[in-house]
Coordinates of C-alpha atoms and ligand atoms in Angstrom, one line a residue:
X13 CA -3.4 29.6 71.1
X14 CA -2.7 27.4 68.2
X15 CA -4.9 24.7 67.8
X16 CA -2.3 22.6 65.0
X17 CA -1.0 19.4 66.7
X18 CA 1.6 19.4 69.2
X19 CA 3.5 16.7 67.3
X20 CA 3.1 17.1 63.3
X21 CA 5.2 13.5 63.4
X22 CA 2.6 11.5 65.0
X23 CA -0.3 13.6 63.3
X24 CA 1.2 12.8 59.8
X25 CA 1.0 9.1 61.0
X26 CA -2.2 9.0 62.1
X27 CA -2.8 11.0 59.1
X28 CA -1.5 8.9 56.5
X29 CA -3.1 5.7 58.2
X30 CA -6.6 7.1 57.9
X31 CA -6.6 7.7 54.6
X32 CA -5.3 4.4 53.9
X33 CA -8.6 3.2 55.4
X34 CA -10.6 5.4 53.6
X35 CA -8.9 4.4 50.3
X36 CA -9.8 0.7 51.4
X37 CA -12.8 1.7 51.9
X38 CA -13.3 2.5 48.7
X39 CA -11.1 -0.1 47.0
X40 CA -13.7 -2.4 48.5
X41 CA -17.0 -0.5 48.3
X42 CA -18.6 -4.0 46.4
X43 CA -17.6 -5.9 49.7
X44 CA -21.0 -6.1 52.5
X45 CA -24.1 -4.9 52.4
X46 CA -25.2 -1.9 50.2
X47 CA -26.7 -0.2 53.2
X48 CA -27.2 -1.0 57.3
X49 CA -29.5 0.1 59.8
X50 CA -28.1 2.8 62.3
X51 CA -28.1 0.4 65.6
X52 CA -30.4 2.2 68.7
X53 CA -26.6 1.8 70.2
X54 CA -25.0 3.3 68.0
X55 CA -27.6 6.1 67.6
X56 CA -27.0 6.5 71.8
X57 CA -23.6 6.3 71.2
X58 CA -23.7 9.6 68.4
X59 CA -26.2 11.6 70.7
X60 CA -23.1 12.7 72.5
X61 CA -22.9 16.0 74.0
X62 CA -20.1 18.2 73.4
X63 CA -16.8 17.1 74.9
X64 CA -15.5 20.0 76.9
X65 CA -12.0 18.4 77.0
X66 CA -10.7 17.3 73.4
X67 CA -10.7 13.4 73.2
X68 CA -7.5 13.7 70.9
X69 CA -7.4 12.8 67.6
X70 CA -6.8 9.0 67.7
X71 CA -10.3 8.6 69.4
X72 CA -12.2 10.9 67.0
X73 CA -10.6 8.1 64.3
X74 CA -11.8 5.6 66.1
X75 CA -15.2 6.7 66.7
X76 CA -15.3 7.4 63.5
X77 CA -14.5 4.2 61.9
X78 CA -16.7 2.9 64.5
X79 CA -20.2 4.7 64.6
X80 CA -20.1 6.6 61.3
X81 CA -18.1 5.0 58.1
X82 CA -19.9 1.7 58.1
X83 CA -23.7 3.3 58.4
X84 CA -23.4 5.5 54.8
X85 CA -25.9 5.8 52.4
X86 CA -24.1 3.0 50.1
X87 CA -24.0 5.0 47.2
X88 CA -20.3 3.9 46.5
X89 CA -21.5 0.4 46.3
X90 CA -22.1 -0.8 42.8
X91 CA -25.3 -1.9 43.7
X92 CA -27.1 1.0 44.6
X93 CA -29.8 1.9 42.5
X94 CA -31.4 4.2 44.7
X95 CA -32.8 8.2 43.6
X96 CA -29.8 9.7 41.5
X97 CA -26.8 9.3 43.6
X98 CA -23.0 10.2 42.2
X99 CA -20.4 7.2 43.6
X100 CA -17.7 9.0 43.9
X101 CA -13.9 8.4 43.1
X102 CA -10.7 8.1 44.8
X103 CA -9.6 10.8 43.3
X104 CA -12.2 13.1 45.0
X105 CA -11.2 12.1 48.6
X106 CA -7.5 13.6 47.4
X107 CA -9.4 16.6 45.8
X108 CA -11.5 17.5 49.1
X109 CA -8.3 16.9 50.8
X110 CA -6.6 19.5 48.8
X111 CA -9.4 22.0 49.0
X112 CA -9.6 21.8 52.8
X113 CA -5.4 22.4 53.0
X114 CA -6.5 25.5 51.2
X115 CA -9.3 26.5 52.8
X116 CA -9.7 29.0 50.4
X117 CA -13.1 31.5 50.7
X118 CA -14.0 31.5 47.0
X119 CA -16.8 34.4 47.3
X120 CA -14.0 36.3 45.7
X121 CA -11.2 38.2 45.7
X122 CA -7.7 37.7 43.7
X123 CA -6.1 34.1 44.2
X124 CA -6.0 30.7 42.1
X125 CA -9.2 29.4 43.0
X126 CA -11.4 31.2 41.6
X127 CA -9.3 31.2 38.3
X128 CA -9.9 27.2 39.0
X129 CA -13.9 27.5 39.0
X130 CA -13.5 29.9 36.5
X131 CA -12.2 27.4 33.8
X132 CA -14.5 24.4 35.4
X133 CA -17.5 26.8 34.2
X134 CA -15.8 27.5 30.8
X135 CA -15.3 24.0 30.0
X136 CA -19.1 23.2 30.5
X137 CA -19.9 25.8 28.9
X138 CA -18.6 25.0 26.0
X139 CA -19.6 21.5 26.5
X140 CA -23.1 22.5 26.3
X141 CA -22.3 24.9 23.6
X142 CA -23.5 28.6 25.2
X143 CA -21.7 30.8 23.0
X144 CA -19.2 33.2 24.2
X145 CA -21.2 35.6 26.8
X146 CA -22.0 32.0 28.9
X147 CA -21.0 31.7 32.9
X148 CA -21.6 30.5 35.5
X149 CA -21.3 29.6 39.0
X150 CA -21.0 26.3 41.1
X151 CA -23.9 25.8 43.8
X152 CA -24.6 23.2 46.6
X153 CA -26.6 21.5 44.0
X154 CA -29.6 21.3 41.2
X155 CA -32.0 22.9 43.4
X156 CA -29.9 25.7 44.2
X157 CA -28.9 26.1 40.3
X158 CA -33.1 26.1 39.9
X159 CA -33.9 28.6 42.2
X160 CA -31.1 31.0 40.9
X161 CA -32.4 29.8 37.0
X162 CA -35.9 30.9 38.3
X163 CA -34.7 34.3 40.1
X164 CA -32.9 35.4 37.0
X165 CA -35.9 34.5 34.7
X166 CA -37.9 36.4 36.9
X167 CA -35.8 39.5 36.9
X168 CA -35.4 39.7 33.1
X169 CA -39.1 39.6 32.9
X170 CA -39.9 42.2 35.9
X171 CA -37.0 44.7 34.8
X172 CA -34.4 47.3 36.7
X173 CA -37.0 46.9 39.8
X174 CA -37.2 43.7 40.1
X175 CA -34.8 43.8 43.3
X176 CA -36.3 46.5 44.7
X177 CA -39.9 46.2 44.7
X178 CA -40.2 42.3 44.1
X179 CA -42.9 41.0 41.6
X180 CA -44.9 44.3 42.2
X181 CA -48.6 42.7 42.1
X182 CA -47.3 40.9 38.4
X183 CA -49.1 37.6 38.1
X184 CA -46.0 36.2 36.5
X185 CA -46.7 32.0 35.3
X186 CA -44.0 29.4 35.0
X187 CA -44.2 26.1 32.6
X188 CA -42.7 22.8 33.7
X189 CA -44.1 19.5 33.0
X190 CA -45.8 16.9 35.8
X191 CA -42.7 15.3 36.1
X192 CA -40.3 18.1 36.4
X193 CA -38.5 18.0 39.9
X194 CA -40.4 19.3 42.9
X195 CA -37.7 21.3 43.8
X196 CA -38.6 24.1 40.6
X197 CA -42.1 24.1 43.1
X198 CA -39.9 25.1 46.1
X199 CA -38.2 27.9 44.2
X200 CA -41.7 29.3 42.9
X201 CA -42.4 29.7 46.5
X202 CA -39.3 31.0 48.2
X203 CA -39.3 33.5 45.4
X204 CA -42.8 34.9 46.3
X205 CA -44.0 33.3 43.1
X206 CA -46.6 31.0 44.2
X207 CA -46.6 27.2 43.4
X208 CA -50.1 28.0 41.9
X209 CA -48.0 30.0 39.6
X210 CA -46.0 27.1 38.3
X211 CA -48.0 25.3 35.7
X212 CA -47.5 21.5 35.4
X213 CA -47.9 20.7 31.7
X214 CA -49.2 17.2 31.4
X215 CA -46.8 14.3 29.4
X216 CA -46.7 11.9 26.5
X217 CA -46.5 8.1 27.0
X218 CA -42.9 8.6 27.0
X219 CA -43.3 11.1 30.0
X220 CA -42.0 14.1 27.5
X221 CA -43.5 17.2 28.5
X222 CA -47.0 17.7 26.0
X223 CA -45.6 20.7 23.9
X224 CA -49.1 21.4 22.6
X225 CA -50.5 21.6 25.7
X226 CA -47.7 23.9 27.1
X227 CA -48.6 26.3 24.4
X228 CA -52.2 26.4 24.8
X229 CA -51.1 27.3 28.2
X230 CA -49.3 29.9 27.7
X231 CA -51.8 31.3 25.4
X232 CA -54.5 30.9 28.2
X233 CA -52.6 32.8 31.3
X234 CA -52.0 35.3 28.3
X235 CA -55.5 36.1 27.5
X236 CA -56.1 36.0 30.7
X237 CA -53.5 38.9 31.2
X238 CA -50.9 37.0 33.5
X239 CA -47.6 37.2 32.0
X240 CA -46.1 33.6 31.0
X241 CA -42.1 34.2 32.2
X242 CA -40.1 31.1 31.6
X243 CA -40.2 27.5 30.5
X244 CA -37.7 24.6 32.8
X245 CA -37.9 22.0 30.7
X246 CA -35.9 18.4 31.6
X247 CA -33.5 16.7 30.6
X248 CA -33.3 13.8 32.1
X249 CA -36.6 13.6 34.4
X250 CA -36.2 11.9 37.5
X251 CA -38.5 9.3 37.5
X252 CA -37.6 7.6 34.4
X253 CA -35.2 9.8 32.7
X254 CA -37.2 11.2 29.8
X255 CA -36.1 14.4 28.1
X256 CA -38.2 16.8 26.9
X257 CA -38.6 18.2 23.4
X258 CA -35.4 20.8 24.0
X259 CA -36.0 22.6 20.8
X260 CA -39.3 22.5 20.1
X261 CA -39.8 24.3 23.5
X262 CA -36.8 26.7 22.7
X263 CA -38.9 27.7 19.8
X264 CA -41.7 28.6 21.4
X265 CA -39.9 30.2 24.4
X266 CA -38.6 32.6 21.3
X267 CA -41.9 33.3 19.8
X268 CA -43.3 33.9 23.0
X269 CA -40.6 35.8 24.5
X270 CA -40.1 33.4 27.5
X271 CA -36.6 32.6 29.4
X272 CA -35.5 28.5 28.4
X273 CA -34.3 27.0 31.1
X274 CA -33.3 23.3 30.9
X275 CA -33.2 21.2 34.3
X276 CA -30.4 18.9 33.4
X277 CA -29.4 17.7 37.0
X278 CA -27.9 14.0 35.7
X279 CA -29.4 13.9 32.0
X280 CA -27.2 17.1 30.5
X281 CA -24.1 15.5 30.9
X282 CA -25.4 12.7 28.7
X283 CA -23.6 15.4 26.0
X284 CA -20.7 13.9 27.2
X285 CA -21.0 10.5 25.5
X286 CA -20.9 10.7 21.6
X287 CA -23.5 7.9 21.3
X288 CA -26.2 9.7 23.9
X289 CA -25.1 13.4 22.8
X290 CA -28.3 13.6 20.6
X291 CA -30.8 13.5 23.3
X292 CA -29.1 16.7 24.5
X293 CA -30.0 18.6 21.1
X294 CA -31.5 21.6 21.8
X295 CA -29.2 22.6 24.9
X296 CA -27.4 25.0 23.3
X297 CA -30.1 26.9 22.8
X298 CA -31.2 27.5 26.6
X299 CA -31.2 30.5 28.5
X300 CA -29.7 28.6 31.5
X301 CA -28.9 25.2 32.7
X302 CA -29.0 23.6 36.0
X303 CA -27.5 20.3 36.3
X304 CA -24.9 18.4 39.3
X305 CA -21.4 17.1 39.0
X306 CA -21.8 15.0 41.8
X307 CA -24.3 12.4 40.1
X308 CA -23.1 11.7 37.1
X309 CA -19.7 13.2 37.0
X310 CA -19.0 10.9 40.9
X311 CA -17.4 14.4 42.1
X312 CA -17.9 14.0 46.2
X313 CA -21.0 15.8 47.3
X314 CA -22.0 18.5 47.2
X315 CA -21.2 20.4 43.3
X316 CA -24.3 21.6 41.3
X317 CA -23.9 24.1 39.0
X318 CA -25.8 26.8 37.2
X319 CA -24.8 27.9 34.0
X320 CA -26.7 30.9 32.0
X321 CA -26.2 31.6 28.4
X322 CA -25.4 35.9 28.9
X323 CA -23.6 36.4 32.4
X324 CA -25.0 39.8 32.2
X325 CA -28.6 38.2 33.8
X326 CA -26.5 36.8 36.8
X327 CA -25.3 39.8 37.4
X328 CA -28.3 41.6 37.1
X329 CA -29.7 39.1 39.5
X330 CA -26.9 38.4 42.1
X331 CA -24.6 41.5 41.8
X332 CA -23.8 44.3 44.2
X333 CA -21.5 44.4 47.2
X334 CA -21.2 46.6 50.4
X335 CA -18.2 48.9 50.8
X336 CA -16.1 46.4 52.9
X337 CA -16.1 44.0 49.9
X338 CA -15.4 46.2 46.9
X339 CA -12.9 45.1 44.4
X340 CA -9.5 46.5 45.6
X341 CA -6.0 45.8 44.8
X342 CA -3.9 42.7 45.4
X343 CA -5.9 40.5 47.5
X344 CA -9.2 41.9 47.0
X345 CA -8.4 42.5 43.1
X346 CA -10.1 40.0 40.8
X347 CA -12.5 41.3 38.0
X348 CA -15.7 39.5 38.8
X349 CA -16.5 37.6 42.3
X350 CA -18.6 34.3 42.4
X351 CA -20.2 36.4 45.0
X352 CA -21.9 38.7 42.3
X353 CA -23.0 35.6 40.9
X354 CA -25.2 33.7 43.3
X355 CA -26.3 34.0 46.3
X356 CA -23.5 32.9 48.8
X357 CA -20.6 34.9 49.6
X358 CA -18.7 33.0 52.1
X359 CA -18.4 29.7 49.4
X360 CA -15.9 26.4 49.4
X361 CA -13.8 25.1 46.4
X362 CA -16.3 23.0 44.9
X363 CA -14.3 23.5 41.6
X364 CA -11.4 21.5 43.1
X365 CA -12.9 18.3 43.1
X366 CA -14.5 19.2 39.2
X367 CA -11.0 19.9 38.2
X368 CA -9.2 16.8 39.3
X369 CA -11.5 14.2 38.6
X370 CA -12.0 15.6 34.9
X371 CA -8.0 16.2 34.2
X372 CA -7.6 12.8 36.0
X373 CA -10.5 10.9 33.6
X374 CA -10.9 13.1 30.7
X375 CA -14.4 14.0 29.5
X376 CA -14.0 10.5 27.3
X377 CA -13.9 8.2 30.2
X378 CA -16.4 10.2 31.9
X379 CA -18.6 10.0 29.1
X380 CA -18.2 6.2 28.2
X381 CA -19.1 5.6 32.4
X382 CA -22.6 7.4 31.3
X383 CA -23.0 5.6 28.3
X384 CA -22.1 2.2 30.0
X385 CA -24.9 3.1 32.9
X386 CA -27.6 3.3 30.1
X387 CA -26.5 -0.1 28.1
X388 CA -27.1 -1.5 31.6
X389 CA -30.2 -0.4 32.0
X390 CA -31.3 -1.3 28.4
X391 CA -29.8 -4.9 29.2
X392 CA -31.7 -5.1 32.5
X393 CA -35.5 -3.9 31.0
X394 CA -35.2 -6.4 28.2
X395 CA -33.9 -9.6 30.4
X396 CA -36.7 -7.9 33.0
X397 CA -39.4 -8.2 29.8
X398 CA -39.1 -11.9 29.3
X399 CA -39.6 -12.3 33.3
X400 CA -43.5 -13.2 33.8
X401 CA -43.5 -11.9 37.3
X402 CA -42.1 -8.2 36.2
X403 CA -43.5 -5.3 34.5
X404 CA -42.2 -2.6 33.2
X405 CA -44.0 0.8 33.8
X406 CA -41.8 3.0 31.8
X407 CA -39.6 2.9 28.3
X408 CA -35.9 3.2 29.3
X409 CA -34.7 6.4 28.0
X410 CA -31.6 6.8 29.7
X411 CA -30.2 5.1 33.0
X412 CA -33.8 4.5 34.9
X413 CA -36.0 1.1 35.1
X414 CA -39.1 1.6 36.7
X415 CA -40.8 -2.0 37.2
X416 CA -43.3 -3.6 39.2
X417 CA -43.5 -6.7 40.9
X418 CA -47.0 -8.4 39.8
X419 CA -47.0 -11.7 41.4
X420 CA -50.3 -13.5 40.2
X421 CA -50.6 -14.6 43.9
X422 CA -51.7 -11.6 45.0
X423 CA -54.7 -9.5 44.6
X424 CA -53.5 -6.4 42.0
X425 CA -54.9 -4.1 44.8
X426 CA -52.1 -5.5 46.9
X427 CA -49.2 -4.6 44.5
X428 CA -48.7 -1.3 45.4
X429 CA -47.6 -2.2 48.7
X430 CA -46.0 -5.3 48.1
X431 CA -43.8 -3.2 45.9
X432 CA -43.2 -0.8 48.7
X433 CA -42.2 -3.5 51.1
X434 CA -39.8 -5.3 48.4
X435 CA -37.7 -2.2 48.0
X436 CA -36.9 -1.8 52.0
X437 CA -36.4 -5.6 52.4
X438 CA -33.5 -5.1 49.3
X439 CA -32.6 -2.4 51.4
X440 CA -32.7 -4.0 54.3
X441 CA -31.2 -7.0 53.2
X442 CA -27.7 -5.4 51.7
X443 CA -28.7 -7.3 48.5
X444 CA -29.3 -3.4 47.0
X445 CA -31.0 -0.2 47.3
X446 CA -33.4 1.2 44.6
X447 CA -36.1 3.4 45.8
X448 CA -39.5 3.4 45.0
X449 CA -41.3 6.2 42.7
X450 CA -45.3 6.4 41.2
X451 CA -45.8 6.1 37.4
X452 CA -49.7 6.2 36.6
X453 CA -50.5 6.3 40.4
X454 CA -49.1 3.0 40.7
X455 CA -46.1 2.5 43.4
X456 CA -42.6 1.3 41.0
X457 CA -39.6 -0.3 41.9
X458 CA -37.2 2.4 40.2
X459 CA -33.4 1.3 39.1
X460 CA -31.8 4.2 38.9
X461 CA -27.9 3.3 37.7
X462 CA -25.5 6.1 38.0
X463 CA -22.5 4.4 39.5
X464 CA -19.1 3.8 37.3
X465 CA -18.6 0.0 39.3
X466 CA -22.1 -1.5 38.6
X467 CA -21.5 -4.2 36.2
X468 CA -24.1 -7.3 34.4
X469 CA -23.3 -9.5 37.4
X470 CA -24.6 -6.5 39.8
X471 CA -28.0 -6.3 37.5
X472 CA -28.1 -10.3 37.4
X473 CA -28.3 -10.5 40.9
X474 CA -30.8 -7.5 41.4
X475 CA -33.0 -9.7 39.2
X476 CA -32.7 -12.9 40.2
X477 CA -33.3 -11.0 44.0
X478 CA -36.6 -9.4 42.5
X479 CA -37.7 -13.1 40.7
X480 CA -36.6 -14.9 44.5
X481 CA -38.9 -11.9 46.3
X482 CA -42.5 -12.0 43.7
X483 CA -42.0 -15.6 43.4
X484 CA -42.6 -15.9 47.0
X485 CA -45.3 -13.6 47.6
X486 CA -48.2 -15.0 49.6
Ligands
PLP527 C1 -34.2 16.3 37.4 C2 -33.7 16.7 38.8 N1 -33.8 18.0 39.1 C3 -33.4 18.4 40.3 C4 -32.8 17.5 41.2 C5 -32.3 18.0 42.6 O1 -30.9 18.0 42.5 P1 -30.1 18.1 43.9 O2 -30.5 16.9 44.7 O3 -28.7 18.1 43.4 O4 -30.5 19.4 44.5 C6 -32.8 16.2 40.9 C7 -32.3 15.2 41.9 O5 -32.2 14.0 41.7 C8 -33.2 15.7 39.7 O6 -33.1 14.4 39.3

């Protein structure tokens, strides 16, 4: 039984009339409030069970415009500052739309897709300057590029039985600094690794990674006969964007004999603007890369991406297929699979939505978007300096502000939570949505800017909402 409409006619209508409101949508993603609380009726109304007859398409529309477009996260809206969220483009609602017309399985096999990813993961590649036995796959997101980073350091260090007997009693120790993402902790322990086993190196006042102290680390697990496997150092840390010392840590990764990888989830693609390129020195020289095209890049969730400088260790790590899915002829031709790459087989065609929105903006225009997020954020922290009731708890190194409301009318024991409490009521209000992170222990109102519509009115009225909100603490 064929489940395409009855009446193409009347689906194309309703077809080309949702998109039109999605493309409004967009056009006006400055108009209302950043974000709005799910109503308790509207939660009732989406705790639906399963309709046993469909409702048609018309109501699905309806519903939808109804109970889910107006309650997203707001990341589309030029004033959300919140975590490190990508806004998105036009262009990627086409690009999804494409992908899903295809529906094309991009595990593998023979057909334009996968010659699509394939030439997304060149271009970064070279971006980042690998060198010519680079590749690389696209994954859900930076975690997922982490944990695959971590499995294929891992490997290299165990050897040929690394798949089959695991980490064989090894006490095998990992280096990443305090403020490297929790998510490298996650992959330590879904890889039987221990989060005991990943060492957080402590940082400088500019929150770089201590390399010093990662040395005389290493040297300790050594003498203590553990084996010291791999380095992820940031670029780009998530709190306040600080980037690590790439090559000095490269360096020691070679004397030491240690796989380099470089967490670069929004911070690597600084590389794309001229004027930021230099904090991404040292890049070239890691073993692999993790970082996400939809923060900085505003490709539609989800497309992360793991890229390692000799293919040869994702094979190692990934390959092998069962009988049914060896590389045949025609269809189920094709040299190397994604699938020997990672650890999905059945994947989408992330790469679609790479590939339009960089042939329709061009790395330049991507780039100047980056460069235009950090001279905001620069702007914002020194009009936020001259404001008595704001502190900042961080130097800008990128696109992040982290500040603190101190209003003098409170007790400093109190600021913590007052700080807490300002971020939801901007949230609450519409006004905007940063989140909240700790520097020093203390609870910070972080500005995280990493959308291609925020402009100096957007920061004006953030501030002028933080002054309005300390001034009247009581
Ligand atoms: C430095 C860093 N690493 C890893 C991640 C996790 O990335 P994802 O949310 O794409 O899995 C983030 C997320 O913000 C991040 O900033």
């Amino acid at each position: 039984m064929s489940l395409d409409p009855k009446d193409w006619q009347d689906f194309k209508t309703l077809a080309h009339a949702h998109l039109d409101t999605l493309l409004s949508h967009v056009e006006n993603s400055a108009q209302g409030p950043v974000w709005r609380p799910v109503p308790d009726s509207v939660k009732t109304q989406l705790a639906e069970p399963p309709p046993l007859d469909g409702q048609g398409l018309n109501a699905v529309l309806d519903d939808f415009n109804h109970l889910v477009l107006p309650y997203a996260t707001g990341n589309i809206h030029p004033r959300f500052f919140g975590w490190v969220h990508g806004a998105g483009t036009p262009t990627g609602i086409l690009a999804e739309a494409a992908a899903a017309a295809m529906n094309s399985n991009c595990g593998g096999r023979d057909h334009g897709a996968i010659l699509v990813e394939r030439t997304v993961i060149n271009w970064f590649c070279d971006l980042f300057g690998l060198g010519p036995k680079a590749g690389g796959l696209l994954v859900s997101g930076t975690s997922m590029a982490n944990l695959q980073a971590v499995a294929m350091a891992r490997n290299k260090a165990i050897g040929a039985t690394a798949r089959t007997c695991g980490n064989a009693g090894l006490k095998l120790v990992g280096y990443t600094s305090i403020e490297g993402h929790s998510c490298l902790t996650k992959a330590f322990e879904v890889l039987g690794l221990g989060s005991d086993s990943l060492r957080r190196i402590p940082v400088d006042s500019s929150f770089r990674m201590n390399t010093e102290a990662l040395e005389a680390a290493m040297l300790e697990d050594r003498n203590a006969g553990r084996i010291p496997f791999m380095v992820a150092a940031t670029a780009g840390t998530v709190n306040s964007g600080a980037f690590d010392d790439l090559p000095v840590i490269a360096a020691l990764c070679r004397s030491y004999d240690l796989w380099f990888h470089v967490d670069g989830a929004f911070g690597a693609l600084s590389a794309l603007s001229p004027s930021l390129r230099p904090l991404t020195a040292g890049l070239d020289l890691a073993d692999s890369i993790a970082f996400d095209m939809h923060k900085w890049l505003h490709v539609p969730y989800e497309a992360g991406c793991i890229l390692v400088r000799d293919q040869t260790h994702q094979i190692a790590a990934f390959g092998g297929r069962p009988d049914y899915l060896l590389t045949g002829q025609a269809l189920a031709g094709g040299d190397l699979w994604p699938a020997d790459l990672g650890l999905e087989l059945s994947r989408g065609f992330r790469a679609l939505k790479v590939w339009f929105t960089v042939k329709e903006l061009g790395f330049d225009a991507l780039g100047a978007a980056i460069a235009e997020n950090c001279r905001l954020a620069c702007w914002f922290a020194a009009k936020a300096e001259t404001n008595q009731m704001i502190h900042l708890m961080a130097p800008v190194s990128l696109n992040i502000v982290c500040c603190r409301l101190q209003p003098p009318t409170l007790n400093p024991d109190q600021w913590d939570s007052f700080n807490a409490d300002a971020v939801a009521h901007l949230q609450t209000s519409g006004v905007a949505a940063p989140s909240t992170c700790r520097i020093g222990g203390k609870v910070c109102i972080r500005i995280c800017i990493v959308n291609h519509r925020t402009t100096e009115q957007d920061m004006d009225i953030l501030l002028d909402a933080l002054t309005d909100l300390a001034a009247r603490a009581k």
